[in-house]
Amino acid sequence: MATRRICRSVAAATILIACLWTGRRMTAAQVKSDEQIVFLPAIARETADGWEISVRGFVYEPESRPGARLVLRKYLGLDDDTWSDEERRIFLERTKPFLIDAESRRTVRVRIGPVDQDLAPTDGSGAFAGIVLIPSDPNLEKPLAVEAVLPSGDKRRFTGPVEFVSKRGLTVVSDIDDTIKITDVRNHHEASLNTFARPFQAVANMAPLYRNWHTRDGAAFHYLSAGPWQLYPALDGFLHTNGFPSRSVVMRAIRIRDELFGTDTSEEYKLRELRHLLAQFPLRDFILVGDSGEKDPETYGTIFRAHPDQIRRILIRDVTGEASTSPRFAEAFRNVPPDHWQLFSKPAEIVAP
């Protein structure tokens, strides 16, 4: 699968790039002045006592390593001899977050509204995660943001949005590549170019469809991507520019062992995240939107069979030209009622959920 091939290529390149730099092992410590923090959009779950906010992010140190981009481009199978100036500029910008040292054993202290809290130290990929509890308060002003509390004298600001989601309602879980953004994941070369060297292009009319669900049905949105977190800044700009509704976002930390030795596939990652999300919101209805290019039909079918009362609809954008009656879909949606899933080519074909 192209998404997995890209992740494995990036992981392999990361190993070689790391050989150009000797990192330091350090005990748990605060974030240093030469290190950066990226927060993914957090999701706030309503509880009897207030709000439970799931915070995720990454700590890294930007690095300038001779030949690093050449290594990355080689492993992605890209040749810039025929690139335009714009494509070269985009490649330089998109690959910046990959030319880093992931910082392990960093303790990130966050502030959300009235609460300050230390999260567990970062892991080997620089990732951190934690739950922050905000007590019920009728005077609590929204929207809130997650903000890093830095050591004294450090005037920088690292923040991330918080998406508040009530106990009941509708949540749309959406894939990104070839569901709302044209990537061409089945063609590794084109997928690499579309990911790293070309402007992101939205799938026609998906943003208006999502805005309609948000306005008409009050839907909350949760974007679930198997892509590496380093693409989040570019994807965040893409979502805003194209008018997709406000949302929470989950993206993967590249773990070199997992990508090179296949211990955690994109399907397993998405299943794990979906199970967690459904457990967080047992009273909400879910629409799952994906595409036929990789394993979304199989993943969503598996989730439906385990949680049929929570899944209102499964919608699959056709990028492979397979008939809805094909053996693949018959197996993927085994025991899923026919009126609970739909294959579509254009958003206008979607039957109102």
mmCIF file with all atom_site columns, N, CA, C and O in Angstrom, residues 134-159:
data_model
loop_
_atom_site.group_PDB
_atom_site.id
_atom_site.type_symbol
_atom_site.label_atom_id
_atom_site.label_alt_id
_atom_site.label_comp_id
_atom_site.label_asym_id
_atom_site.label_entity_id
_atom_site.label_seq_id
_atom_site.pdbx_PDB_ins_code
_atom_site.Cartn_x
_atom_site.Cartn_y
_atom_site.Cartn_z
_atom_site.occupancy
_atom_site.B_iso_or_equiv
_atom_site.pdbx_formal_charge
_atom_site.auth_seq_id
_atom_site.auth_comp_id
_atom_site.auth_asym_id
_atom_site.auth_atom_id
_atom_site.pdbx_PDB_model_num
ATOM 1   N N  . ILE A 1 134 ? -10.726 19.162 33.374 1.00 0.00 ? 134 ILE A N  1
ATOM 2   C CA . ILE A 1 134 ? -11.155 20.535 33.643 1.00 0.00 ? 134 ILE A CA 1
ATOM 3   C C  . ILE A 1 134 ? -12.472 20.459 34.418 1.00 0.00 ? 134 ILE A C  1
ATOM 4   O O  . ILE A 1 134 ? -13.469 19.953 33.891 1.00 0.00 ? 134 ILE A O  1
ATOM 5   N N  . PRO A 1 135 ? -12.522 20.926 35.659 1.00 0.00 ? 135 PRO A N  1
ATOM 6   C CA . PRO A 1 135 ? -13.754 20.840 36.445 1.00 0.00 ? 135 PRO A CA 1
ATOM 7   C C  . PRO A 1 135 ? -14.896 21.641 35.817 1.00 0.00 ? 135 PRO A C  1
ATOM 8   O O  . PRO A 1 135 ? -14.670 22.613 35.094 1.00 0.00 ? 135 PRO A O  1
ATOM 9   N N  . SER A 1 136 ? -16.114 21.203 36.109 1.00 0.00 ? 136 SER A N  1
ATOM 10  C CA . SER A 1 136 ? -17.300 21.925 35.633 1.00 0.00 ? 136 SER A CA 1
ATOM 11  C C  . SER A 1 136 ? -17.279 23.352 36.167 1.00 0.00 ? 136 SER A C  1
ATOM 12  O O  . SER A 1 136 ? -17.015 23.592 37.349 1.00 0.00 ? 136 SER A O  1
ATOM 13  N N  . ASP A 1 137 ? -17.571 24.291 35.275 1.00 0.00 ? 137 ASP A N  1
ATOM 14  C CA . ASP A 1 137 ? -17.598 25.693 35.664 1.00 0.00 ? 137 ASP A CA 1
ATOM 15  C C  . ASP A 1 137 ? -18.452 26.433 34.644 1.00 0.00 ? 137 ASP A C  1
ATOM 16  O O  . ASP A 1 137 ? -18.068 26.567 33.481 1.00 0.00 ? 137 ASP A O  1
ATOM 17  N N  . PRO A 1 138 ? -19.632 26.912 35.057 1.00 0.00 ? 138 PRO A N  1
ATOM 18  C CA . PRO A 1 138 ? -20.515 27.613 34.099 1.00 0.00 ? 138 PRO A CA 1
ATOM 19  C C  . PRO A 1 138 ? -19.887 28.869 33.516 1.00 0.00 ? 138 PRO A C  1
ATOM 20  O O  . PRO A 1 138 ? -20.320 29.366 32.480 1.00 0.00 ? 138 PRO A O  1
ATOM 21  N N  . ASN A 1 139 ? -18.847 29.390 34.172 1.00 0.00 ? 139 ASN A N  1
ATOM 22  C CA . ASN A 1 139 ? -18.189 30.602 33.687 1.00 0.00 ? 139 ASN A CA 1
ATOM 23  C C  . ASN A 1 139 ? -16.970 30.306 32.816 1.00 0.00 ? 139 ASN A C  1
ATOM 24  O O  . ASN A 1 139 ? -16.271 31.225 32.405 1.00 0.00 ? 139 ASN A O  1
ATOM 25  N N  . LEU A 1 140 ? -16.724 29.008 32.563 1.00 0.00 ? 140 LEU A N  1
ATOM 26  C CA . LEU A 1 140 ? -15.573 28.652 31.738 1.00 0.00 ? 140 LEU A CA 1
ATOM 27  C C  . LEU A 1 140 ? -15.752 29.194 30.329 1.00 0.00 ? 140 LEU A C  1
ATOM 28  O O  . LEU A 1 140 ? -16.756 28.918 29.672 1.00 0.00 ? 140 LEU A O  1
ATOM 29  N N  . GLU A 1 141 ? -14.785 29.957 29.872 1.00 0.00 ? 141 GLU A N  1
ATOM 30  C CA . GLU A 1 141 ? -14.874 30.560 28.548 1.00 0.00 ? 141 GLU A CA 1
ATOM 31  C C  . GLU A 1 141 ? -14.313 29.614 27.495 1.00 0.00 ? 141 GLU A C  1
ATOM 32  O O  . GLU A 1 141 ? -13.264 29.021 27.679 1.00 0.00 ? 141 GLU A O  1
ATOM 33  N N  . LYS A 1 142 ? -15.058 29.481 26.393 1.00 0.00 ? 142 LYS A N  1
ATOM 34  C CA . LYS A 1 142 ? -14.608 28.669 25.265 1.00 0.00 ? 142 LYS A CA 1
ATOM 35  C C  . LYS A 1 142 ? -14.507 29.586 24.045 1.00 0.00 ? 142 LYS A C  1
ATOM 36  O O  . LYS A 1 142 ? -15.200 30.594 23.956 1.00 0.00 ? 142 LYS A O  1
ATOM 37  N N  . PRO A 1 143 ? -13.676 29.226 23.052 1.00 0.00 ? 143 PRO A N  1
ATOM 38  C CA . PRO A 1 143 ? -12.853 28.017 22.998 1.00 0.00 ? 143 PRO A CA 1
ATOM 39  C C  . PRO A 1 143 ? -11.627 28.121 23.898 1.00 0.00 ? 143 PRO A C  1
ATOM 40  O O  . PRO A 1 143 ? -11.146 29.222 24.193 1.00 0.00 ? 143 PRO A O  1
ATOM 41  N N  . LEU A 1 144 ? -11.153 26.956 24.316 1.00 0.00 ? 144 LEU A N  1
ATOM 42  C CA . LEU A 1 144 ? -9.917  26.865 25.068 1.00 0.00 ? 144 LEU A CA 1
ATOM 43  C C  . LEU A 1 144 ? -8.795  26.400 24.147 1.00 0.00 ? 144 LEU A C  1
ATOM 44  O O  . LEU A 1 144 ? -9.048  25.871 23.067 1.00 0.00 ? 144 LEU A O  1
ATOM 45  N N  . ALA A 1 145 ? -7.577  26.579 24.608 1.00 0.00 ? 145 ALA A N  1
ATOM 46  C CA . ALA A 1 145 ? -6.415  26.086 23.875 1.00 0.00 ? 145 ALA A CA 1
ATOM 47  C C  . ALA A 1 145 ? -5.498  25.359 24.843 1.00 0.00 ? 145 ALA A C  1
ATOM 48  O O  . ALA A 1 145 ? -5.511  25.611 26.050 1.00 0.00 ? 145 ALA A O  1
ATOM 49  N N  . VAL A 1 146 ? -4.722  24.443 24.303 1.00 0.00 ? 146 VAL A N  1
ATOM 50  C CA . VAL A 1 146 ? -3.647  23.816 25.055 1.00 0.00 ? 146 VAL A CA 1
ATOM 51  C C  . VAL A 1 146 ? -2.405  24.687 24.862 1.00 0.00 ? 146 VAL A C  1
ATOM 52  O O  . VAL A 1 146 ? -2.061  25.039 23.731 1.00 0.00 ? 146 VAL A O  1
ATOM 53  N N  . GLU A 1 147 ? -1.735  25.027 25.949 1.00 0.00 ? 147 GLU A N  1
ATOM 54  C CA . GLU A 1 147 ? -0.524  25.835 25.858 1.00 0.00 ? 147 GLU A CA 1
ATOM 55  C C  . GLU A 1 147 ? 0.580   25.197 26.686 1.00 0.00 ? 147 GLU A C  1
ATOM 56  O O  . GLU A 1 147 ? 0.340   24.737 27.810 1.00 0.00 ? 147 GLU A O  1
ATOM 57  N N  . ALA A 1 148 ? 1.784   25.146 26.134 1.00 0.00 ? 148 ALA A N  1
ATOM 58  C CA . ALA A 1 148 ? 2.919   24.618 26.873 1.00 0.00 ? 148 ALA A CA 1
ATOM 59  C C  . ALA A 1 148 ? 3.377   25.638 27.906 1.00 0.00 ? 148 ALA A C  1
ATOM 60  O O  . ALA A 1 148 ? 3.480   26.836 27.623 1.00 0.00 ? 148 ALA A O  1
ATOM 61  N N  . VAL A 1 149 ? 3.631   25.154 29.122 1.00 0.00 ? 149 VAL A N  1
ATOM 62  C CA . VAL A 1 149 ? 4.203   25.991 30.172 1.00 0.00 ? 149 VAL A CA 1
ATOM 63  C C  . VAL A 1 149 ? 5.718   25.767 30.139 1.00 0.00 ? 149 VAL A C  1
ATOM 64  O O  . VAL A 1 149 ? 6.208   24.680 30.448 1.00 0.00 ? 149 VAL A O  1
ATOM 65  N N  . LEU A 1 150 ? 6.464   26.790 29.745 1.00 0.00 ? 150 LEU A N  1
ATOM 66  C CA . LEU A 1 150 ? 7.902   26.666 29.516 1.00 0.00 ? 150 LEU A CA 1
ATOM 67  C C  . LEU A 1 150 ? 8.701   27.158 30.719 1.00 0.00 ? 150 LEU A C  1
ATOM 68  O O  . LEU A 1 150 ? 8.171   27.869 31.579 1.00 0.00 ? 150 LEU A O  1
ATOM 69  N N  . PRO A 1 151 ? 9.969   26.779 30.778 1.00 0.00 ? 151 PRO A N  1
ATOM 70  C CA . PRO A 1 151 ? 10.810  27.235 31.883 1.00 0.00 ? 151 PRO A CA 1
ATOM 71  C C  . PRO A 1 151 ? 10.875  28.762 31.959 1.00 0.00 ? 151 PRO A C  1
ATOM 72  O O  . PRO A 1 151 ? 10.676  29.467 30.969 1.00 0.00 ? 151 PRO A O  1
ATOM 73  N N  . SER A 1 152 ? 11.165  29.263 33.140 1.00 0.00 ? 152 SER A N  1
ATOM 74  C CA . SER A 1 152 ? 11.257  30.699 33.357 1.00 0.00 ? 152 SER A CA 1
ATOM 75  C C  . SER A 1 152 ? 12.243  31.332 32.376 1.00 0.00 ? 152 SER A C  1
ATOM 76  O O  . SER A 1 152 ? 13.348  30.824 32.174 1.00 0.00 ? 152 SER A O  1
ATOM 77  N N  . GLY A 1 153 ? 11.805  32.410 31.776 1.00 0.00 ? 153 GLY A N  1
ATOM 78  C CA . GLY A 1 153 ? 12.653  33.132 30.836 1.00 0.00 ? 153 GLY A CA 1
ATOM 79  C C  . GLY A 1 153 ? 12.451  32.740 29.386 1.00 0.00 ? 153 GLY A C  1
ATOM 80  O O  . GLY A 1 153 ? 12.897  33.452 28.488 1.00 0.00 ? 153 GLY A O  1
ATOM 81  N N  . ASP A 1 154 ? 11.773  31.616 29.135 1.00 0.00 ? 154 ASP A N  1
ATOM 82  C CA . ASP A 1 154 ? 11.502  31.184 27.757 1.00 0.00 ? 154 ASP A CA 1
ATOM 83  C C  . ASP A 1 154 ? 10.181  31.819 27.322 1.00 0.00 ? 154 ASP A C  1
ATOM 84  O O  . ASP A 1 154 ? 9.111   31.455 27.812 1.00 0.00 ? 154 ASP A O  1
ATOM 85  N N  . LYS A 1 155 ? 10.256  32.786 26.411 1.00 0.00 ? 155 LYS A N  1
ATOM 86  C CA . LYS A 1 155 ? 9.079   33.575 26.021 1.00 0.00 ? 155 LYS A CA 1
ATOM 87  C C  . LYS A 1 155 ? 8.337   32.999 24.820 1.00 0.00 ? 155 LYS A C  1
ATOM 88  O O  . LYS A 1 155 ? 7.362   33.588 24.353 1.00 0.00 ? 155 LYS A O  1
ATOM 89  N N  . ARG A 1 156 ? 8.765   31.858 24.314 1.00 0.00 ? 156 ARG A N  1
ATOM 90  C CA . ARG A 1 156 ? 8.083   31.264 23.157 1.00 0.00 ? 156 ARG A CA 1
ATOM 91  C C  . ARG A 1 156 ? 6.698   30.756 23.547 1.00 0.00 ? 156 ARG A C  1
ATOM 92  O O  . ARG A 1 156 ? 6.413   30.530 24.730 1.00 0.00 ? 156 ARG A O  1
ATOM 93  N N  . ARG A 1 157 ? 5.844   30.569 22.529 1.00 0.00 ? 157 ARG A N  1
ATOM 94  C CA . ARG A 1 157 ? 4.500   30.022 22.780 1.00 0.00 ? 157 ARG A CA 1
ATOM 95  C C  . ARG A 1 157 ? 4.258   28.849 21.846 1.00 0.00 ? 157 ARG A C  1
ATOM 96  O O  . ARG A 1 157 ? 4.455   28.950 20.634 1.00 0.00 ? 157 ARG A O  1
ATOM 97  N N  . PHE A 1 158 ? 3.816   27.730 22.417 1.00 0.00 ? 158 PHE A N  1
ATOM 98  C CA . PHE A 1 158 ? 3.388   26.561 21.663 1.00 0.00 ? 158 PHE A CA 1
ATOM 99  C C  . PHE A 1 158 ? 1.967   26.247 22.102 1.00 0.00 ? 158 PHE A C  1
ATOM 100 O O  . PHE A 1 158 ? 1.723   25.987 23.285 1.00 0.00 ? 158 PHE A O  1
ATOM 101 N N  . THR A 1 159 ? 1.038   26.296 21.169 1.00 0.00 ? 159 THR A N  1
ATOM 102 C CA . THR A 1 159 ? -0.361  26.099 21.509 1.00 0.00 ? 159 THR A CA 1
ATOM 103 C C  . THR A 1 159 ? -1.035  25.150 20.521 1.00 0.00 ? 159 THR A C  1
ATOM 104 O O  . THR A 1 159 ? -0.511  24.894 19.430 1.00 0.00 ? 159 THR A O  1
#
